[in-house]
XYZ file of N, CA and C in Angstrom:
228
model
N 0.809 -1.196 0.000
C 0.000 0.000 0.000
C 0.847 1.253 0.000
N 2.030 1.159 0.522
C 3.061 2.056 0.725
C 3.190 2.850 -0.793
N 3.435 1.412 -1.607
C 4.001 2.028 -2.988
C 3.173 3.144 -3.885
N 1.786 2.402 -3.400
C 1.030 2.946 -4.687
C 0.752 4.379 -4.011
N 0.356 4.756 -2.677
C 0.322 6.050 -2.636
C 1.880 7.172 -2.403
N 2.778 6.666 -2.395
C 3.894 7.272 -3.237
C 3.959 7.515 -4.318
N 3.278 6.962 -5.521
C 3.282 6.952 -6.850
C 2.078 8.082 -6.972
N 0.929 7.949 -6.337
C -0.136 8.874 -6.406
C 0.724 10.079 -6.016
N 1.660 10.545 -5.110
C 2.002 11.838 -4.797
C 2.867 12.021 -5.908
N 3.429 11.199 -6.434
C 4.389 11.580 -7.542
C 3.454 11.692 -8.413
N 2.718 10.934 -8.977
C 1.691 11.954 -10.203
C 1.247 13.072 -9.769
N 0.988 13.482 -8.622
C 0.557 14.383 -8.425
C 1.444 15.775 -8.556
N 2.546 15.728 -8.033
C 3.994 16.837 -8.422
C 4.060 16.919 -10.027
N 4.035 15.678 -10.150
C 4.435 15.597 -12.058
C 3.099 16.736 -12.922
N 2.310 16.491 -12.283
C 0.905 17.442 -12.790
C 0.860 18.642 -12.531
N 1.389 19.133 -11.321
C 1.828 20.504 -11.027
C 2.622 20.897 -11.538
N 3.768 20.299 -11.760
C 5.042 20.749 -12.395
C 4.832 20.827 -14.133
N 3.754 20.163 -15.037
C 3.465 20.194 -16.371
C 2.317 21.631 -15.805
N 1.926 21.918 -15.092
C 1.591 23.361 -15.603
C 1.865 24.083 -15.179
N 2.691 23.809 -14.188
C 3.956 25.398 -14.299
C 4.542 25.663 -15.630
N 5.324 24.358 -16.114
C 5.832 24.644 -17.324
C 5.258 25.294 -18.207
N 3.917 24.585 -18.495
C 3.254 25.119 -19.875
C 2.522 26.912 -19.502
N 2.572 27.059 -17.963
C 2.482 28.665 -17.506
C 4.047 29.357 -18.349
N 4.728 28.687 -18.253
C 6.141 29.488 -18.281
C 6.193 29.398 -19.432
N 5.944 28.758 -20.900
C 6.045 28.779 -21.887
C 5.112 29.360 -22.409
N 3.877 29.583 -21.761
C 2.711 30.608 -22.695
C 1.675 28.935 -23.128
N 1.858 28.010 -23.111
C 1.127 27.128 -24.094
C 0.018 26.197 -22.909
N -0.745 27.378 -22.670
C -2.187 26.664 -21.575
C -3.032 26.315 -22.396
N -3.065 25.966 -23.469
C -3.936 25.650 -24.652
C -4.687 26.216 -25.027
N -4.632 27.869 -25.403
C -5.520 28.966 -26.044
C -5.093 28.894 -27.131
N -6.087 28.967 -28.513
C -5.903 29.358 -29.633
C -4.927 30.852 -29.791
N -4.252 30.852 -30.626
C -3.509 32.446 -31.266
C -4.799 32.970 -31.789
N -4.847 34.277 -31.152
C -5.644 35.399 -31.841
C -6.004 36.181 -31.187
N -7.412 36.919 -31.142
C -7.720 37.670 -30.340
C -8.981 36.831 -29.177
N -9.199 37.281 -28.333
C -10.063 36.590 -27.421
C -11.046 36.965 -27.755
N -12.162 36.185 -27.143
C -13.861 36.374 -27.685
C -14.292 37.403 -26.895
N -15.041 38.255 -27.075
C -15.697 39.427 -26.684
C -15.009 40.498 -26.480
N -13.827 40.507 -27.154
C -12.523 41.764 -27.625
C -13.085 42.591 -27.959
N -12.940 44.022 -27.476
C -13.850 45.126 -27.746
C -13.307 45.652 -29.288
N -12.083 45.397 -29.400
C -11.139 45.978 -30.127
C -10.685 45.239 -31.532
N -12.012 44.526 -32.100
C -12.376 44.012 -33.523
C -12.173 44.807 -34.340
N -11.690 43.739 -35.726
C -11.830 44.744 -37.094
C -12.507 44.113 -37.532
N -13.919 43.275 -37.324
C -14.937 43.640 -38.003
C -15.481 44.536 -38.246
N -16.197 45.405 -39.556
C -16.795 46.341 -39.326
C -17.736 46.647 -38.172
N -18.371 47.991 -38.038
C -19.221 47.735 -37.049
C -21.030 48.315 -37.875
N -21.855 48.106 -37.055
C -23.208 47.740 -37.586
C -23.784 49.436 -37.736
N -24.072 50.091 -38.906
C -24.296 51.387 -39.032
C -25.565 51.353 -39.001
N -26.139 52.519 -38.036
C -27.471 52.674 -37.839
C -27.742 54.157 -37.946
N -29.101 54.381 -38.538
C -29.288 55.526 -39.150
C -30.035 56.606 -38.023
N -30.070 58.030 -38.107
C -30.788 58.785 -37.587
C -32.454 58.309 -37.740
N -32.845 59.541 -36.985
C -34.333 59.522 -37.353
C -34.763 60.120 -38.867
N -33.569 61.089 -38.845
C -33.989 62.221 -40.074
C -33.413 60.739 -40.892
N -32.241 60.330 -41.019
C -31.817 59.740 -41.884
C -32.857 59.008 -42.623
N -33.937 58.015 -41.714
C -34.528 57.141 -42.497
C -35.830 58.244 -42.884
N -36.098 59.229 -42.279
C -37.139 59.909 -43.269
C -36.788 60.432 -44.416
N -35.372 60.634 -44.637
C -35.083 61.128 -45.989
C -35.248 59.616 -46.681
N -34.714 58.849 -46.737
C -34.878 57.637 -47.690
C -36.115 57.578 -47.356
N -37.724 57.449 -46.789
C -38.515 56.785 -46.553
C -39.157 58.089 -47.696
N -39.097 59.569 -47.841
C -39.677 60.568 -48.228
C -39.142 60.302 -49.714
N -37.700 59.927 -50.397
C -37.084 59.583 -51.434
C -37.762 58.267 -52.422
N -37.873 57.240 -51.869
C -38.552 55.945 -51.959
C -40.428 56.384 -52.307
N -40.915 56.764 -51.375
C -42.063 57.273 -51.872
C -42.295 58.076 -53.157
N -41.291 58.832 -53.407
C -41.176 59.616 -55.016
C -40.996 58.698 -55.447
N -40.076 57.990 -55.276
C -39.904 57.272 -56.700
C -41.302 56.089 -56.886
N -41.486 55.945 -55.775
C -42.627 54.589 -56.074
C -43.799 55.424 -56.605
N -44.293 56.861 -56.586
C -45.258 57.360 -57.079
C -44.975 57.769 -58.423
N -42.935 57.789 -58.877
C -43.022 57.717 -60.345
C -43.330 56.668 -61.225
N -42.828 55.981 -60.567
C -43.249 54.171 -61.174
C -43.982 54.065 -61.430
N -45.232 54.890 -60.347
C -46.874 54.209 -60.401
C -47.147 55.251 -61.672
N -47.132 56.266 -61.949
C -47.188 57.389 -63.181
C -46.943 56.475 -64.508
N -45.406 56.290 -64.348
C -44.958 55.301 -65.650
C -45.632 54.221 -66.045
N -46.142 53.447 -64.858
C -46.653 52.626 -65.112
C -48.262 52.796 -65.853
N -48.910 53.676 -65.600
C -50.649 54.404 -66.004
C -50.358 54.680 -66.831
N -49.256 55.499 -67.595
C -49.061 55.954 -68.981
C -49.290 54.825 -70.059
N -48.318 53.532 -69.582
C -47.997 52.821 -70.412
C -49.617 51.876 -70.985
N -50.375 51.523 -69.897
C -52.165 51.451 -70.191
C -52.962 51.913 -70.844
């Protein structure tokens, strides 16, 4: 019984001592890159419009859909 829990304390040092190492070398098993929820992405970021903004396209869009509808009565 002696042996085997000597051997358990020695795995046990041996396990401490593999992650000190891999502390001291950088290699705790993270991917290279940037970390997830990095504020500091170069994805673009998501452009969102004023209020005025979408009334100008919403006031723009309406002309044109009332030229369409014109073009379109002519052609009848």
């Amino acid at each position: 019984m002696e042996v085997s829990r000597i051997i358990n304390e020695i795995d046990a040092q041996i396990a401490k001592l593999q992650q000190a190492r891999a502390l001291l070398l950088g290699t705790t098993g993270r991917t290279p890159g940037r970390p997830k929820g990095s504020k500091n992405s170069t994805a673009p970021r998501k452009r969102r419009l004023s209020a005025a903004g979408r009334k100008r396209i919403s006031e723009a869009m309406k002309k044109r859909w009332e030229e369409q509808r014109k073009k379109g009565a002519k052609k009848s």
